[in-house]
CSV table of C-alpha atoms and ligand atoms in Angstrom, one decimal:
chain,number,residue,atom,x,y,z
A,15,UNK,CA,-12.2,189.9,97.0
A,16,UNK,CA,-10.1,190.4,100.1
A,17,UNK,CA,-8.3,193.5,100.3
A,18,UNK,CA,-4.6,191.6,99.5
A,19,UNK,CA,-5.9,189.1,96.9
A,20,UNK,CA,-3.3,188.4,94.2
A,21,UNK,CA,-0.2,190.2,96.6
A,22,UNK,CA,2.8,188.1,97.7
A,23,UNK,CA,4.2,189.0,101.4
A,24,UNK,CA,7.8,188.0,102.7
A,25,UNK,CA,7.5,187.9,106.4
A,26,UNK,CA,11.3,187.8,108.5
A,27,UNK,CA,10.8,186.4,111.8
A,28,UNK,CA,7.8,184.5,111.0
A,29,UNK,CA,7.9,181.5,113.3
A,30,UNK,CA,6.5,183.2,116.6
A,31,UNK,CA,5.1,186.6,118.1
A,32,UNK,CA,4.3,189.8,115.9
A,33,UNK,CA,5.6,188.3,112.8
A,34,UNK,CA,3.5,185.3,113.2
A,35,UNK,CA,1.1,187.4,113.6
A,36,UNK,CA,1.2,189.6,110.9
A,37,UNK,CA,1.9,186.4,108.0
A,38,UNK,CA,-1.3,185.1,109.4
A,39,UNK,CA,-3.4,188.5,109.0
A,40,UNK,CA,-1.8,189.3,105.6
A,41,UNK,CA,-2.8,185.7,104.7
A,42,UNK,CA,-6.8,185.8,106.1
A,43,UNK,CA,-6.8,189.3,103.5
A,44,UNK,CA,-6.1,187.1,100.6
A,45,UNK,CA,-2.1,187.6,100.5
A,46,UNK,CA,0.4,184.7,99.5
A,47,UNK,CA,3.4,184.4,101.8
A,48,UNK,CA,6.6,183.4,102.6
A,49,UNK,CA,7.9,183.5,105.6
A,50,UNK,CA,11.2,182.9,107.0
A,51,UNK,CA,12.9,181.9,110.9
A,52,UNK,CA,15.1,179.9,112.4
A,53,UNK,CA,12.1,177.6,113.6
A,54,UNK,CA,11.3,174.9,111.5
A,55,UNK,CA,8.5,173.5,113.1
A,56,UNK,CA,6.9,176.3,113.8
A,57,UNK,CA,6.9,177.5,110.6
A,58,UNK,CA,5.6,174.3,109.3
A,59,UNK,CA,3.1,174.9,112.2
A,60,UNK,CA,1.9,178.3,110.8
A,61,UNK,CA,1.8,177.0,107.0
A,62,UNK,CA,-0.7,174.5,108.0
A,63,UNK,CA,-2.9,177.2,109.5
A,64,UNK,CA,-2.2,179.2,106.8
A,65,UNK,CA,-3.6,176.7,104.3
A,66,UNK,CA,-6.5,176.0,107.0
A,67,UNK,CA,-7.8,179.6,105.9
A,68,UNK,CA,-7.6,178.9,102.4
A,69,UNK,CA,-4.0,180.5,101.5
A,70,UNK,CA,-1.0,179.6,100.5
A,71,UNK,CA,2.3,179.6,102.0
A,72,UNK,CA,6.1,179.1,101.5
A,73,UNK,CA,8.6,178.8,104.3
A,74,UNK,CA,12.7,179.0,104.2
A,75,UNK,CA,14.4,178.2,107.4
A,76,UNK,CA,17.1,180.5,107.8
A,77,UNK,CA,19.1,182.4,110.2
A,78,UNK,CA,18.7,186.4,109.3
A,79,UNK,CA,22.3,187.0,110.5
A,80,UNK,CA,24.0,184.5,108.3
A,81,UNK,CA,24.0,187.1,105.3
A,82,UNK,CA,24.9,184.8,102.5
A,83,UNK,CA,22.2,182.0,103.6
A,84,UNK,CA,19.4,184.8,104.4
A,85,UNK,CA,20.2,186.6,100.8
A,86,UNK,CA,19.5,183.4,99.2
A,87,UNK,CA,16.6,182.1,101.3
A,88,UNK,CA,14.6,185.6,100.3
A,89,UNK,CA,16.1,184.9,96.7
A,90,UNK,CA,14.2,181.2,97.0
A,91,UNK,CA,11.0,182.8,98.6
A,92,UNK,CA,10.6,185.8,95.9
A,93,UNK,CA,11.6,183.0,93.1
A,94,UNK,CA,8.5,180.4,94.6
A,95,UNK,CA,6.2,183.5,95.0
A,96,UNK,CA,7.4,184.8,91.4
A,97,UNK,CA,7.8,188.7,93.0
A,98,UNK,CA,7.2,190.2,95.9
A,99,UNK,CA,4.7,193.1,96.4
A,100,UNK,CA,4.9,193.4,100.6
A,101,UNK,CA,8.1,193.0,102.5
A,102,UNK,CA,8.2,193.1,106.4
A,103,UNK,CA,11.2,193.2,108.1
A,104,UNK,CA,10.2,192.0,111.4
A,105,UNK,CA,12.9,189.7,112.6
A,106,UNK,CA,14.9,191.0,115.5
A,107,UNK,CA,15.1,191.6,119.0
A,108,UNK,CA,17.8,192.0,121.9
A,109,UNK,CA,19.2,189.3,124.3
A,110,UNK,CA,21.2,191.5,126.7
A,111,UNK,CA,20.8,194.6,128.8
A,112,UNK,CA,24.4,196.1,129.9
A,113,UNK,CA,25.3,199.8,130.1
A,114,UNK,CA,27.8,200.5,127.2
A,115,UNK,CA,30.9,201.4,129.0
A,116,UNK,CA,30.5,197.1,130.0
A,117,UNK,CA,29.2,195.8,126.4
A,118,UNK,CA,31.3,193.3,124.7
A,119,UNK,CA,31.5,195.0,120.9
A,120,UNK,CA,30.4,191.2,119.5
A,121,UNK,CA,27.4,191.8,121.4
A,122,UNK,CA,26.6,195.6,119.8
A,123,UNK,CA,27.5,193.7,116.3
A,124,UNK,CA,25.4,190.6,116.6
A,125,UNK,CA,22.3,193.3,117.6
A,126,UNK,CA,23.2,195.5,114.2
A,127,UNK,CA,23.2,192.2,112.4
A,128,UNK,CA,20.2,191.0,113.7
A,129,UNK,CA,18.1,194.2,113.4
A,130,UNK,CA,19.7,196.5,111.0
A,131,UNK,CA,21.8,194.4,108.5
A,132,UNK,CA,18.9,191.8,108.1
A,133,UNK,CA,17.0,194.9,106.6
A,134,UNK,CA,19.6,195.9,104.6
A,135,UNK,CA,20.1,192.2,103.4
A,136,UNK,CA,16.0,191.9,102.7
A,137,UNK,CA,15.7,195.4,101.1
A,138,UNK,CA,18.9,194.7,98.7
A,139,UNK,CA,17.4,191.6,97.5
A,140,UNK,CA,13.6,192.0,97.2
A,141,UNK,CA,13.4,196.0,96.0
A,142,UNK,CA,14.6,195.2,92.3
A,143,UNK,CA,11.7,192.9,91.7
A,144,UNK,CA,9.4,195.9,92.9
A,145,UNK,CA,11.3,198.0,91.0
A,146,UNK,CA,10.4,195.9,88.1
A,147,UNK,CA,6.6,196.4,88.8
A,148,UNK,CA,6.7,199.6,90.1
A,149,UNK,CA,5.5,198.9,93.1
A,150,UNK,CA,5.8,197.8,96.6
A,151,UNK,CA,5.4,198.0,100.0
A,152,UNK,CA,7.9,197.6,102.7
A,153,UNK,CA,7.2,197.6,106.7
A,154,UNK,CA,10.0,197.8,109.2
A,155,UNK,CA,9.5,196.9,112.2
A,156,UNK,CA,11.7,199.3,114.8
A,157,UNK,CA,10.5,200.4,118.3
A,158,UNK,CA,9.9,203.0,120.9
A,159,UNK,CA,13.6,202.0,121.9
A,160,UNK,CA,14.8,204.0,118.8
A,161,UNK,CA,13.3,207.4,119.6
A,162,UNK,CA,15.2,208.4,122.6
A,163,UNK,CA,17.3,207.2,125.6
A,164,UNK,CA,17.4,203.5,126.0
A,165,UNK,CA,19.7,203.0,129.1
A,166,UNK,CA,21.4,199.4,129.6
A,167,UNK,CA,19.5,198.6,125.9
A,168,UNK,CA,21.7,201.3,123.7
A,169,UNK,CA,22.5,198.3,121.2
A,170,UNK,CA,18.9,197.9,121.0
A,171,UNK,CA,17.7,201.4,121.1
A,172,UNK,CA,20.8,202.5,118.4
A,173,UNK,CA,19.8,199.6,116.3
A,174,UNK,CA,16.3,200.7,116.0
A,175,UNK,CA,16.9,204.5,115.3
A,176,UNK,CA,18.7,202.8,112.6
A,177,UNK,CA,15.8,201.2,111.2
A,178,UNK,CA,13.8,204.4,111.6
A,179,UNK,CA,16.7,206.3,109.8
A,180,UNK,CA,16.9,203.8,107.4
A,181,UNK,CA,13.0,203.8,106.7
A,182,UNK,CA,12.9,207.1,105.5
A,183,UNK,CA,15.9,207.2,103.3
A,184,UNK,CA,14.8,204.0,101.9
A,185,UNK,CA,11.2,206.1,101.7
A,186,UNK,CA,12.3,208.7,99.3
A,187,UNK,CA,14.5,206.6,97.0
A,188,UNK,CA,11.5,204.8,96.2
A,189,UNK,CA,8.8,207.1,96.6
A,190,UNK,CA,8.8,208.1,92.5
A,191,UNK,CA,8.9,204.2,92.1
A,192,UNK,CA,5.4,204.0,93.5
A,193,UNK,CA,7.1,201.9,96.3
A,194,UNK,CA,6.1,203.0,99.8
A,195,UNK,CA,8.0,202.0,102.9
A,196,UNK,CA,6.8,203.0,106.5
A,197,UNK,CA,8.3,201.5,110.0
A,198,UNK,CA,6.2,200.5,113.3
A,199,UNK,CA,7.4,201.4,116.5
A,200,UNK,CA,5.7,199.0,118.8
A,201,UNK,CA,5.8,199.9,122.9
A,202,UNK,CA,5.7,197.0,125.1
A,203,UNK,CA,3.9,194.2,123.1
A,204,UNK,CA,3.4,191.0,124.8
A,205,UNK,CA,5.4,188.4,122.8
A,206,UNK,CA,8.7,186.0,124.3
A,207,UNK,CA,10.7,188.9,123.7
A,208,UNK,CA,9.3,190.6,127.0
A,209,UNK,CA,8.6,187.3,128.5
A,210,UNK,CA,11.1,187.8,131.5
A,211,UNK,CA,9.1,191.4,132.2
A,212,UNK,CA,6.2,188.9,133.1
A,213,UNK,CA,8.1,186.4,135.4
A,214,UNK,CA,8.0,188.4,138.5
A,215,UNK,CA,4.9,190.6,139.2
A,216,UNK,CA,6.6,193.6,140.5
A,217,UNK,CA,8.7,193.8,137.5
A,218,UNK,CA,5.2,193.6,135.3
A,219,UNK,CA,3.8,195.9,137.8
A,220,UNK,CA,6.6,198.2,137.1
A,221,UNK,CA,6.7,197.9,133.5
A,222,UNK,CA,3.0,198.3,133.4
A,223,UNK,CA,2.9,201.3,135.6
A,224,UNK,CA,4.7,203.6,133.3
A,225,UNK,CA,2.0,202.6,130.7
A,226,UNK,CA,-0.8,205.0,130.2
A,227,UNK,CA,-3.3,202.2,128.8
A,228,UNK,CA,-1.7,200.2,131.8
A,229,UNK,CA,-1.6,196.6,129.8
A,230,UNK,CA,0.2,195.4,127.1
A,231,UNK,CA,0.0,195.7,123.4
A,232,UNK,CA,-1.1,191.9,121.4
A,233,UNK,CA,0.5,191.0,118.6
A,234,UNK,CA,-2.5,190.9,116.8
A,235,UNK,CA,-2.8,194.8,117.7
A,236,UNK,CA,0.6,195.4,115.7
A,237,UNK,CA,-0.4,193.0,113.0
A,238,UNK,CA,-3.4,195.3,112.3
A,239,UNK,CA,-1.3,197.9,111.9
A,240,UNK,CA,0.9,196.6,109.3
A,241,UNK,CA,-2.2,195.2,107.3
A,242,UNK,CA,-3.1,199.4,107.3
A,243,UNK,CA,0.5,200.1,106.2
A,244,UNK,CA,0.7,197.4,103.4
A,245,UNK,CA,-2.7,198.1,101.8
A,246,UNK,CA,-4.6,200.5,99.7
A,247,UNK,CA,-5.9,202.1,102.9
A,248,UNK,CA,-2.5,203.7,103.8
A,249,UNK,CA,-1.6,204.7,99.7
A,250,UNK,CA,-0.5,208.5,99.8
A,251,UNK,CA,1.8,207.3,103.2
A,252,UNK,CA,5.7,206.9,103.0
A,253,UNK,CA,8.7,207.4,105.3
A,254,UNK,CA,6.2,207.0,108.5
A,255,UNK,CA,6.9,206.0,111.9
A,256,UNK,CA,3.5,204.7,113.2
A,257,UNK,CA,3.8,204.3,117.2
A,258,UNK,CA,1.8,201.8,118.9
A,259,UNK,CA,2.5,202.0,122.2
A,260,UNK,CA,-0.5,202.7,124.7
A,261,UNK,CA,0.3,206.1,124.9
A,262,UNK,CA,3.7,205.6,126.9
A,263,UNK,CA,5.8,207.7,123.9
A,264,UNK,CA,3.9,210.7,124.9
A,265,UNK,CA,4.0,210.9,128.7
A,266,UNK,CA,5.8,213.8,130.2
B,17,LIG,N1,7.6,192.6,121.8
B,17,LIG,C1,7.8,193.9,122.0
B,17,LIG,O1,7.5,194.5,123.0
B,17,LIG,C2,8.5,194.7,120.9
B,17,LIG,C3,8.5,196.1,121.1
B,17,LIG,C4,9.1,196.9,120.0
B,17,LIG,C5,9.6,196.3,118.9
B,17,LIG,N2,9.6,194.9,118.8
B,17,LIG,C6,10.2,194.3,117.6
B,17,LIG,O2,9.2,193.5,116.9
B,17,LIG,C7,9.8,192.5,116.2
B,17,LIG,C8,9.2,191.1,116.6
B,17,LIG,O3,9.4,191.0,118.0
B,17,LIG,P1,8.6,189.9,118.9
B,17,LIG,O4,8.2,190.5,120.1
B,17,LIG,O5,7.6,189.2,118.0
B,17,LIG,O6,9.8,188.9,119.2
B,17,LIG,P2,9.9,187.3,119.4
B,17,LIG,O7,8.6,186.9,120.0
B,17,LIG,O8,11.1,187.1,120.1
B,17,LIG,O9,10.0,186.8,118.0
B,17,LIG,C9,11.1,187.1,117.2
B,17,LIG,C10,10.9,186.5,115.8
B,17,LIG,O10,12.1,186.8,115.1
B,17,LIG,C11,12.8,185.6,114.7
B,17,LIG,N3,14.2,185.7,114.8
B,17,LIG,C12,14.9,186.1,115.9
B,17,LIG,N4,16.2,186.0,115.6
B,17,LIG,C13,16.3,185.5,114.3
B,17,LIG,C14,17.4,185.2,113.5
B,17,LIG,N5,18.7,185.4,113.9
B,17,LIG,N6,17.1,184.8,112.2
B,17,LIG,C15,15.9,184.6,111.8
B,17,LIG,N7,14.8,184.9,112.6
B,17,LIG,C16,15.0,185.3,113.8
B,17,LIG,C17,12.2,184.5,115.7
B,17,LIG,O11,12.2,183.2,115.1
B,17,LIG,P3,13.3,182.0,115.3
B,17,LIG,O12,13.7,182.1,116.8
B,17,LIG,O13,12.5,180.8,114.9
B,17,LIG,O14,14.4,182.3,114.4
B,17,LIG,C18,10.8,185.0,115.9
B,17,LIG,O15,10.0,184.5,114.8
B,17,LIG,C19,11.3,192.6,116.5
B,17,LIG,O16,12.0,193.3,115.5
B,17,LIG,C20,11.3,193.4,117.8
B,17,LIG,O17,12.5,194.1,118.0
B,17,LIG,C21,9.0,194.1,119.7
């Protein structure tokens, strides 16, 4: 037995990067999953090597800011899975840096949508089925951003303090349900997202610098992570904000 056999996972964000990551990690422990993205093809892609290793899959293409159409993609995916025992709400991201004074509000919305709402939107929909079962697990995927100062990213940063707010309220309304839900605050991971930190080396160089482990994270490192927070391993934990981050959230 695998440490997830018999669990069903819904994965947001699935199609690339950490969230790929993580569906393909919760799968090789034995869990069922559905996983949701914009992309198609790649989720296609990722069910096939999901079913390579043995497990089972579900995808629903779907945009996470398109609340009606997200609300009843998870509906689909918790209906094919029949429940849901892990959600992660990993889908997000930011496509803009601009100090605030210059920020167009649709931009600070479509970042809320994208990386608060969705969670909203995911918890809403999946948390009566674990309320049913009396159980659950819930990972929320905010960042380092959220903890303090995020200058020319305060949509991002804002956002994610959101999701770390949101985490622990969401934490002790379902802590006597026997439903835990934690949040991973990821430093500089190497995914698309950071993919124009990498284009010039002095920017990498300068990124890298402030570093203390002086590389970047893998998704496969963060994926590790949420396997801990999602199983047995991590049982008497709720309303936790695990940083992974190289050791950058703790220089001086
Ligand atoms: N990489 C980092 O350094 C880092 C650091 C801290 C926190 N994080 C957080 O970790 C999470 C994953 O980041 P990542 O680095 O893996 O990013 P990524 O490589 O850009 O992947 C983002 C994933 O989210 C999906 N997504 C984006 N917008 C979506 C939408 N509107 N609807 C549905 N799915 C959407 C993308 O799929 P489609 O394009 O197919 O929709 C993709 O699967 C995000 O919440 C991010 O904020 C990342």
């Amino acid at each position: 037995m695998s440490t997830l056999t018999g669990r069903r996972a819904i994965v947001t964000g699935a199609s690339r990067g950490i969230g790929r990551a993580i569906a393909m990690r919760l799968a090789a422990e034995g869990a069922e999953v559905a996983v949701l993205a914009r992309n198609g093809e790649q989720l296609a892609e990722l069910s096939d090597d999901i079913q390579a290793i043995g497990g089972r899959c579900v995808t629903q293409t779907t945009d996470v800011t398109e609340s009606d159409a997200f609300r009843g993609a998870l509906d689909v995916a918790v209906s094919e899975l029949g429940g849901a025992d892990i959600l992660i709400n990993n889908a997000g991201g930011n496509s803009f840096s601009m100090p605030v004074v210059a920020t167009r509000f649709s931009g600070w919305q479509k970042t809320m949508q994208l990386n608060v709402d969705s969670v909203v939107h995911a918890c809403q929909v999946v948390l009566p089925t674990m309320l049913q079962d009396q159980s659950g697990a819930i990972v929320n995927l905010a960042s380092i951003a959220g903890l303090r100062g995020s200058p020319l990213m305060a949509h991002y940063g804002a956002a994610k303090a959101a999701v770390v707010s949101l985490t622990q309220s969401l934490a002790l309304e379902c802590a006597s349900n026997n439903i835990r839900v934690n949040a991973l605050l990821p430093g500089w991971v190497e995914t698309d997202l950071t993919g124009f930190l990498r284009e010039e080396e002095s920017t990498e160089e300068a990124v890298l610098s402030r570093v203390p482990m002086r590389r970047w994270g893998t998704a496969k490192e963060i994926a590790d992570s949420a396997l801990f927070l999602v199983s047995d391993q991590s049982s008497f934990m709720t309303g936790q904000t695990l940083i992974i981050d190289g050791g950058l959230s703790v220089m001086p």
